[in-house]
XYZ file of C-alpha atoms in Angstrom:
553
model
C 5.425 -83.088 -32.053
C 8.376 -81.663 -33.970
C 6.511 -78.439 -34.615
C 5.816 -78.034 -30.912
C 9.503 -78.465 -30.041
C 10.516 -75.941 -32.687
C 8.019 -73.467 -31.290
C 9.367 -73.962 -27.771
C 12.951 -73.460 -28.946
C 12.002 -70.302 -30.842
C 10.137 -68.986 -27.804
C 13.178 -69.556 -25.553
C 15.493 -67.878 -28.119
C 13.232 -64.819 -28.330
C 13.081 -64.532 -24.528
C 16.884 -64.681 -24.347
C 17.284 -62.016 -27.013
C 14.853 -59.724 -25.203
C 16.684 -60.268 -21.912
C 20.047 -59.420 -23.486
C 18.695 -56.264 -25.148
C 17.002 -55.034 -21.968
C 20.114 -55.703 -19.899
C 22.360 -53.861 -22.391
C 19.987 -50.902 -22.698
C 19.635 -50.600 -18.924
C 23.403 -50.222 -18.591
C 23.504 -47.498 -21.217
C 20.371 -45.494 -20.511
C 19.837 -42.657 -18.081
C 17.518 -43.760 -15.295
C 15.927 -41.895 -12.385
C 17.826 -43.572 -9.554
C 21.008 -41.476 -9.625
C 22.970 -44.091 -11.671
C 22.815 -42.336 -15.023
C 25.944 -42.197 -17.124
C 27.527 -44.898 -14.958
C 29.336 -46.561 -17.842
C 32.639 -46.546 -19.638
C 31.583 -43.554 -21.768
C 31.187 -41.108 -18.838
C 32.876 -40.058 -15.608
C 30.965 -39.802 -12.335
C 32.542 -37.003 -10.272
C 31.662 -38.735 -7.012
C 33.823 -41.669 -8.084
C 36.707 -39.212 -8.544
C 36.357 -37.895 -5.012
C 33.606 -35.237 -5.086
C 31.353 -35.327 -2.008
C 28.393 -33.211 -3.108
C 27.432 -32.609 0.522
C 27.430 -28.780 0.314
C 30.226 -28.536 2.896
C 33.292 -30.182 1.376
C 35.215 -28.253 -1.282
C 34.737 -30.282 -4.466
C 36.785 -28.009 -6.749
C 39.817 -30.275 -7.129
C 37.731 -33.392 -7.658
C 35.874 -31.667 -10.518
C 39.168 -30.488 -12.046
C 40.534 -34.041 -11.774
C 37.406 -35.419 -13.455
C 37.839 -33.046 -16.397
C 41.537 -33.963 -16.703
C 40.667 -37.666 -16.654
C 38.046 -37.089 -19.359
C 40.613 -35.355 -21.570
C 43.286 -38.031 -20.993
C 40.915 -40.907 -21.698
C 39.028 -39.178 -24.529
C 35.696 -39.285 -22.637
C 33.162 -36.565 -23.435
C 30.632 -36.775 -20.575
C 31.112 -35.813 -16.920
C 28.171 -36.697 -14.730
C 27.206 -34.947 -11.475
C 24.756 -37.026 -9.390
C 22.325 -35.235 -7.121
C 24.036 -33.123 -4.496
C 25.440 -29.698 -3.684
C 28.973 -29.211 -4.967
C 30.922 -26.354 -3.349
C 33.449 -24.623 -5.635
C 36.101 -22.122 -4.547
C 38.344 -21.863 -7.648
C 37.801 -21.316 -11.358
C 37.238 -24.480 -13.409
C 38.394 -24.347 -17.041
C 36.116 -25.910 -19.633
C 37.797 -27.675 -22.605
C 36.427 -28.441 -26.065
C 33.555 -30.864 -26.569
C 32.939 -31.683 -22.915
C 29.385 -32.517 -21.824
C 28.691 -31.613 -18.183
C 25.380 -33.087 -17.125
C 23.525 -33.098 -13.819
C 20.559 -34.873 -12.285
C 17.983 -32.078 -12.085
C 18.077 -28.303 -11.823
C 16.102 -28.006 -8.567
C 17.622 -27.454 -5.133
C 17.252 -31.198 -4.596
C 19.003 -31.981 -7.867
C 22.529 -31.073 -8.955
C 23.664 -27.737 -7.503
C 27.034 -26.109 -8.267
C 27.514 -23.385 -5.652
C 30.391 -20.960 -5.490
C 31.759 -20.149 -2.063
C 34.101 -17.312 -3.090
C 33.709 -14.353 -5.451
C 35.377 -16.087 -8.385
C 34.290 -17.254 -11.818
C 33.208 -20.882 -11.418
C 33.185 -22.066 -15.047
C 35.393 -20.403 -17.641
C 35.830 -21.331 -21.275
C 38.455 -19.093 -22.829
C 39.914 -19.523 -26.286
C 42.067 -17.316 -28.497
C 40.472 -14.280 -30.127
C 40.349 -13.959 -33.877
C 42.064 -10.607 -33.315
C 45.107 -12.263 -31.691
C 48.372 -12.650 -33.576
C 48.785 -16.275 -32.489
C 46.664 -19.364 -33.025
C 43.019 -18.444 -33.422
C 41.305 -21.371 -31.698
C 38.017 -21.008 -29.887
C 36.724 -23.330 -27.191
C 33.766 -25.041 -28.840
C 31.300 -27.893 -28.670
C 30.894 -27.986 -24.872
C 27.514 -28.336 -23.144
C 25.910 -27.841 -19.729
C 22.703 -29.746 -19.044
C 20.191 -30.331 -16.293
C 21.766 -28.530 -13.303
C 21.451 -25.503 -11.023
C 24.160 -22.813 -10.874
C 24.081 -20.969 -7.526
C 26.014 -17.674 -7.557
C 26.071 -17.450 -3.759
C 24.899 -13.825 -4.207
C 28.529 -12.869 -4.934
C 28.715 -10.108 -7.507
C 32.249 -9.011 -8.383
C 33.042 -11.755 -10.915
C 30.695 -13.405 -13.437
C 29.622 -16.896 -12.364
C 30.121 -18.275 -15.888
C 32.552 -16.584 -18.286
C 32.482 -17.783 -21.880
C 35.051 -15.799 -23.893
C 36.193 -16.677 -27.430
C 33.818 -19.612 -27.680
C 31.644 -21.216 -30.347
C 28.934 -23.842 -30.753
C 28.251 -24.351 -27.051
C 24.914 -25.363 -25.519
C 23.267 -24.634 -22.179
C 20.176 -26.787 -21.861
C 17.539 -27.068 -19.112
C 19.615 -25.296 -16.460
C 18.833 -22.731 -13.758
C 21.031 -19.773 -12.803
C 20.114 -18.612 -9.297
C 21.401 -15.683 -7.253
C 22.564 -12.078 -7.501
C 25.372 -10.817 -9.688
C 26.428 -11.322 -13.308
C 25.298 -14.880 -13.906
C 26.527 -15.269 -17.481
C 29.030 -13.304 -19.574
C 29.533 -14.115 -23.250
C 32.293 -12.232 -25.073
C 33.235 -13.032 -28.662
C 30.796 -15.920 -28.616
C 29.577 -17.462 -31.888
C 26.855 -19.817 -33.074
C 25.543 -21.068 -29.729
C 22.242 -21.893 -28.053
C 20.743 -21.406 -24.598
C 17.550 -23.460 -24.434
C 14.897 -23.939 -21.723
C 17.183 -22.269 -19.200
C 16.005 -19.907 -16.451
C 17.747 -16.960 -14.809
C 16.432 -15.964 -11.378
C 17.465 -13.168 -8.978
C 20.279 -12.089 -11.293
C 22.006 -8.726 -11.581
C 22.087 -6.092 -8.897
C 20.568 -2.681 -8.151
C 23.900 -0.967 -8.833
C 23.653 -1.788 -12.545
C 25.203 -5.263 -12.844
C 23.171 -7.249 -15.430
C 22.180 -10.892 -15.051
C 23.278 -11.774 -18.604
C 25.711 -9.706 -20.658
C 26.516 -10.188 -24.341
C 29.728 -8.277 -24.912
C 31.449 -7.263 -28.121
C 34.320 -5.072 -29.307
C 35.052 -2.161 -26.947
C 33.070 -3.951 -24.276
C 34.941 -2.531 -21.318
C 37.727 -3.624 -19.014
C 36.298 -6.581 -17.099
C 38.969 -8.805 -18.670
C 41.273 -5.874 -19.448
C 41.397 -6.821 -23.135
C 39.567 -6.139 -26.341
C 37.931 -8.966 -28.224
C 35.760 -9.170 -31.295
C 31.987 -9.100 -31.664
C 29.431 -11.619 -30.386
C 26.959 -13.053 -32.870
C 24.436 -15.791 -33.509
C 23.477 -16.462 -29.902
C 20.032 -18.051 -29.543
C 17.835 -17.842 -26.441
C 14.856 -20.153 -26.770
C 12.214 -20.903 -24.136
C 14.171 -19.062 -21.441
C 12.678 -17.335 -18.407
C 14.142 -14.329 -16.585
C 12.487 -13.847 -13.185
C 12.854 -11.586 -10.120
C 16.098 -10.058 -11.379
C 17.611 -7.318 -9.222
C 19.278 -5.407 -12.061
C 18.911 -5.528 -15.846
C 18.009 -9.039 -17.042
C 19.772 -8.976 -20.425
C 22.008 -6.380 -22.036
C 24.412 -6.018 -24.936
C 27.544 -3.924 -24.450
C 30.201 -2.717 -26.843
C 29.737 -2.445 -30.607
C 28.536 -4.671 -33.412
C 26.721 -7.375 -31.476
C 24.670 -9.065 -34.201
C 22.247 -11.864 -34.973
C 20.991 -12.278 -31.430
C 17.813 -14.364 -31.471
C 15.304 -14.387 -28.613
C 12.254 -16.601 -29.046
C 9.461 -17.580 -26.665
C 11.136 -15.996 -23.645
C 9.736 -14.160 -20.631
C 11.114 -11.264 -18.572
C 9.377 -10.421 -15.290
C 10.508 -8.682 -12.118
C 9.021 -6.291 -9.588
C 12.362 -6.152 -7.768
C 14.486 -4.362 -10.330
C 15.243 -0.644 -10.250
C 17.071 -0.893 -13.582
C 15.784 -1.258 -17.163
C 14.582 -4.787 -17.898
C 16.371 -5.285 -21.237
C 18.891 -3.092 -23.072
C 20.131 -3.567 -26.624
C 23.014 -1.278 -27.624
C 24.679 -1.095 -31.040
C 23.096 -4.267 -32.449
C 22.276 -5.411 -35.951
C 20.024 -8.223 -37.141
C 18.376 -8.571 -33.755
C 15.437 -10.980 -33.847
C 12.916 -11.076 -31.002
C 9.670 -13.052 -31.288
C 6.945 -14.402 -28.971
C 8.602 -12.663 -26.047
C 6.864 -11.081 -23.071
C 8.076 -8.383 -20.678
C 6.072 -7.815 -17.477
C 6.642 -4.365 -15.991
C 6.001 -3.235 -12.457
C 9.192 -2.566 -10.516
C 10.637 0.836 -9.711
C 12.582 1.012 -12.953
C 14.976 3.900 -13.533
C 14.836 5.161 -17.095
C 13.005 3.296 -19.827
C 12.272 -0.396 -19.045
C 12.815 -1.588 -22.650
C 15.667 0.139 -24.515
C 16.868 -0.046 -28.114
C 19.862 2.156 -28.887
C 21.393 2.143 -32.385
C 19.683 -1.089 -33.411
C 19.577 -1.653 -37.171
C 18.064 -4.138 -39.636
C 16.184 -6.035 -36.959
C 12.857 -7.792 -36.514
C 11.415 -7.169 -33.058
C 8.095 -8.351 -31.625
C 7.629 -7.739 -27.912
C 4.530 -8.145 -25.756
C 4.561 -6.273 -22.492
C 2.005 -6.016 -19.764
C 0.721 -3.655 -17.098
C -1.852 -4.524 -14.483
C -4.140 -2.530 -12.194
C -1.588 -2.291 -9.391
C 1.048 -1.037 -11.840
C -0.765 2.177 -12.764
C 2.179 4.381 -11.828
C 4.296 2.759 -14.520
C 2.065 4.046 -17.301
C 3.126 7.551 -16.320
C 6.495 6.937 -18.027
C 7.336 5.675 -21.492
C 8.225 1.972 -21.207
C 10.002 1.796 -24.582
C 13.007 3.862 -25.631
C 14.183 3.881 -29.259
C 17.249 6.089 -29.625
C 20.463 6.649 -31.532
C 21.040 5.505 -35.091
C 18.118 3.061 -35.067
C 16.940 2.392 -38.602
C 15.736 -0.205 -41.070
C 13.791 -2.195 -38.480
C 10.412 -3.816 -38.164
C 9.165 -3.332 -34.610
C 5.862 -4.555 -33.256
C 4.815 -3.910 -29.666
C 1.675 -5.345 -28.105
C 0.496 -4.357 -24.655
C -2.302 -5.414 -22.336
C -3.372 -2.461 -20.196
C -6.231 -2.127 -17.723
C -9.202 -0.468 -19.404
C -9.128 2.774 -17.412
C -5.503 3.324 -18.446
C -6.058 3.191 -22.183
C -6.225 6.973 -22.391
C -2.486 7.088 -21.668
C -1.368 4.942 -24.582
C 0.020 7.940 -26.434
C 2.798 8.050 -23.820
C 4.282 4.647 -24.568
C 7.330 5.245 -26.772
C 10.179 7.700 -26.384
C 12.695 8.582 -29.076
C 15.275 11.254 -29.753
C 15.446 10.597 -33.494
C 14.654 13.139 -36.161
C 11.617 12.711 -38.395
C 13.353 10.953 -41.289
C 15.269 8.461 -39.165
C 12.246 7.700 -37.023
C 10.055 7.025 -40.048
C 12.637 4.637 -41.523
C 11.602 2.170 -38.808
C 8.371 0.277 -39.405
C 6.835 0.533 -35.930
C 3.495 -1.083 -35.196
C 1.851 -0.557 -31.814
C -1.139 -2.559 -30.570
C -2.983 -2.200 -27.264
C -5.489 -4.612 -25.741
C -7.594 -4.288 -22.602
C -8.304 -6.954 -19.995
C -12.083 -6.599 -20.014
C -12.816 -7.046 -23.699
C -9.709 -8.989 -24.766
C -9.563 -6.900 -27.917
C -6.641 -5.337 -29.733
C -6.610 -1.826 -31.103
C -3.874 -0.293 -33.209
C -2.566 3.080 -32.077
C -0.308 5.520 -33.920
C 3.164 5.835 -32.488
C 3.618 9.307 -30.998
C 6.990 10.462 -29.862
C 6.685 12.078 -26.461
C 9.562 14.502 -26.918
C 10.973 15.521 -30.238
C 14.282 17.349 -30.153
C 14.874 20.100 -32.669
C 18.166 18.931 -34.151
C 19.165 22.385 -35.397
C 18.906 23.983 -31.959
C 19.028 20.975 -29.683
C 22.014 22.360 -27.813
C 22.793 26.016 -28.333
C 26.198 27.143 -27.054
C 25.956 30.899 -26.576
C 29.108 31.396 -24.498
C 31.455 29.404 -22.285
C 28.924 29.579 -19.460
C 25.666 29.677 -21.390
C 23.749 26.741 -22.877
C 20.099 26.054 -23.548
C 18.111 22.972 -24.438
C 15.010 23.267 -26.585
C 12.195 20.722 -26.294
C 9.300 20.489 -28.713
C 6.201 18.350 -28.468
C 4.889 16.976 -31.743
C 1.758 18.768 -32.901
C 2.309 21.647 -30.460
C 3.042 25.119 -31.804
C 5.174 26.265 -28.892
C 8.249 24.945 -27.161
C 10.129 24.735 -23.863
C 13.602 26.167 -23.549
C 15.591 24.880 -20.572
C 19.119 25.915 -19.811
C 21.878 27.842 -18.099
C 22.139 31.499 -19.071
C 24.891 34.036 -18.747
C 24.329 36.306 -15.725
C 22.975 39.696 -16.791
C 21.026 42.460 -15.058
C 18.716 40.033 -13.275
C 21.621 37.698 -12.335
C 19.796 34.655 -13.691
C 21.905 31.469 -13.892
C 19.229 28.998 -14.951
C 15.686 29.278 -16.247
C 12.850 27.425 -17.918
C 11.122 29.353 -20.681
C 7.716 28.395 -22.075
C 6.496 29.743 -25.391
C 2.911 28.715 -26.192
C 3.142 30.081 -29.717
C 1.824 33.509 -28.702
C 3.773 34.729 -25.698
C 6.801 33.744 -23.668
C 6.797 33.182 -19.893
C 9.444 32.107 -17.365
C 7.833 29.580 -14.956
C 11.124 28.955 -13.112
C 14.342 30.939 -12.611
C 17.372 30.457 -10.338
C 19.773 33.314 -9.664
C 23.476 33.246 -8.844
C 22.672 32.993 -5.098
C 20.679 29.792 -5.773
C 17.444 31.605 -4.984
C 14.527 30.114 -6.904
C 11.710 32.161 -8.419
C 8.517 30.337 -9.375
C 6.057 32.305 -11.470
C 2.416 31.444 -12.025
C 0.111 29.120 -10.097
C 2.026 26.439 -8.222
C 0.516 23.195 -6.977
C 2.234 20.884 -4.494
C 0.929 17.342 -4.100
C 3.190 16.521 -1.150
C 4.335 18.072 2.128
C 6.273 21.348 2.073
C 9.073 21.457 4.637
C 10.453 24.906 5.403
C 14.186 25.069 5.930
C 15.322 25.898 9.452
C 17.564 28.872 10.201
C 20.275 28.857 7.516
C 23.849 29.907 8.250
C 23.134 33.143 6.439
C 19.461 34.210 6.695
C 17.868 35.058 3.350
C 17.980 38.632 2.139
C 14.821 40.585 3.047
C 12.488 40.156 0.127
C 8.710 40.291 0.395
C 7.273 36.795 0.482
C 10.448 35.058 1.724
C 9.664 32.554 4.501
C 11.696 30.185 6.669
C 11.749 28.604 10.154
C 13.849 30.629 12.647
C 15.370 28.416 15.386
C 17.750 30.950 16.926
C 15.648 30.956 20.166
C 14.216 28.196 22.341
C 10.793 28.840 20.788
C 11.044 28.405 16.965
C 9.184 30.998 14.876
C 7.993 31.285 11.324
C 9.821 34.249 9.791
C 8.249 35.920 6.779
C 9.490 39.034 5.024
C 6.726 41.626 4.612
C 7.237 45.277 3.602
C 11.006 44.794 3.553
C 11.333 43.353 7.073
C 11.003 39.907 8.674
C 7.935 39.362 10.907
C 7.951 36.472 13.379
C 5.047 34.344 14.574
C 5.020 31.298 16.868
C 2.946 29.261 19.325
C 3.688 28.427 22.994
C 2.011 28.019 26.419
C 3.800 31.041 27.895
C 5.513 34.206 26.812
C 9.316 33.929 26.229
C 11.594 34.280 29.259
C 14.931 33.881 27.450
C 16.481 34.598 24.072
C 16.646 37.731 21.967
C 13.345 38.888 20.509
C 12.379 41.536 18.018
C 9.646 44.081 18.508
C 6.428 43.006 16.788
C 6.948 39.236 17.300
C 3.686 37.469 18.209
C 3.398 34.268 20.299
C -0.048 32.632 20.207
C -1.242 30.851 23.342
C -1.492 27.077 22.811
C -3.512 26.579 26.036
C -6.170 29.301 26.002
C -8.682 29.336 28.852
C -11.431 31.625 30.157
C -9.966 34.919 31.450
C -6.574 34.129 29.845
C -5.189 35.731 26.673
C -5.027 34.784 22.991
C -1.298 35.477 23.034
C 1.567 37.880 23.686
C 3.246 40.541 21.571
C 6.805 41.867 21.953
C 6.569 45.632 22.435
C 10.263 46.274 22.971
C 13.275 44.530 21.385
C 15.618 42.867 23.868
C 16.595 39.750 25.799
C 13.950 38.566 26.294
C 12.372 41.936 25.476
C 9.165 43.377 26.820
C 6.008 41.296 26.325
C 2.366 42.244 26.728
C -0.693 40.018 26.537
C -3.457 40.717 24.045
C -6.958 39.482 23.325
C -8.412 38.616 26.744
C -10.835 35.690 26.552
C -14.090 36.635 28.334
C -17.307 34.744 28.938
């Protein structure tokens, strides 16, 4: 009997302990009902006055929440689901954790309503003469940042910062979504950037270092040890990610994806970087990119592995080199892998462009692999530079008004010489010279009157539109042709035997205008017993016209 009572008591005690633990944990844990972080260790912005209805301006309520967190030594500020409109810049202090309730449009959305920076963390530069304190230890998590498609100011400006985190967030909208300047030792994880940048050259994400420009009208130090992991850049309007200034170093990009058919700018640009590490990263090409889609300029001591992809409908993009490796780029390991449709494999020799000399180029360990969709096989190809500049005669200054530019193709005995020449007997201002190793020809020349001479067989794949009557008609020269609109009936004027001859088409002979002897008008409505056309037999207004070529049965 005693044993049974003891067992009952123990059972009741265990049930009570479980109830207490569950009740305590429920108060502390994040749940899925919008009540997360509702405890003494966090601040709910809606309890400080934020509406989150997308219409009310919640700026001051958010600022008040941050001030309360600082005063009460609370680290977490919680944004329940809703759309929070912001019209002024919000300063981010040390060690604050800003967390939302989902990064979808139905989750936590922070939308700017004016062209201002929404979140700014700004410490003191290590180059300053005063206290050298950086803003550090802050974190953004689980929310959507809507730029409002406003482009003048960066949405998030992190300057002189360290050890920050951006986790599971979404940046959405045009303009510079994120600017990091003199940022150290920080991570951006599982965060997506969509519709960023702009066609006029504004990047979605910019990592800025010394000499980075005048956006903040100051000069700060370098940016280093920034990690992008599991991030996705999609549908960007400008460049997705770029480094500006000098000495950006130890940037790490792992398991990321870049894809946009909307951009007319390069996809990614790395300028003046060292110790750049890129791995398991894919770039999908297919927009109307200007220049080279993937650019490395003066990148040293780096480990780069990039996969990029073309598809059948992106054939036109294989006509240009997708990768540019320029400047003082040395001491790197670079591996590029590309999937290309099978019928495009013959163009793989046109996949990398460089302006480096032989020694500098060979100091980079570059490995290029190509696979095709049909067989899912990889094949290693040698890296051929499309254009190799002759460093000794790359730019020849012959006089104040005379320069030339020599281009050589690797493995080709001849060269192309393109440039502006001093006017001589032939009055040539610009020409293209081709030397095939045996003889020299001039396929194109432009004289001081901007008249163009094309020599050799010429093929046009598009429509040729003849210029209408210029202010000053061209000088008589055999073969010159233009559209003469000085009369009601336009004519095609062509210089033959030192004089312009005019031909046109109309239903009737001219009855007005000034016409030159020898002009022919072909009949556009020929019938039986009518004439093929009319010829001007006497110059005048409208001149004397006679029919010719009677049409008989």
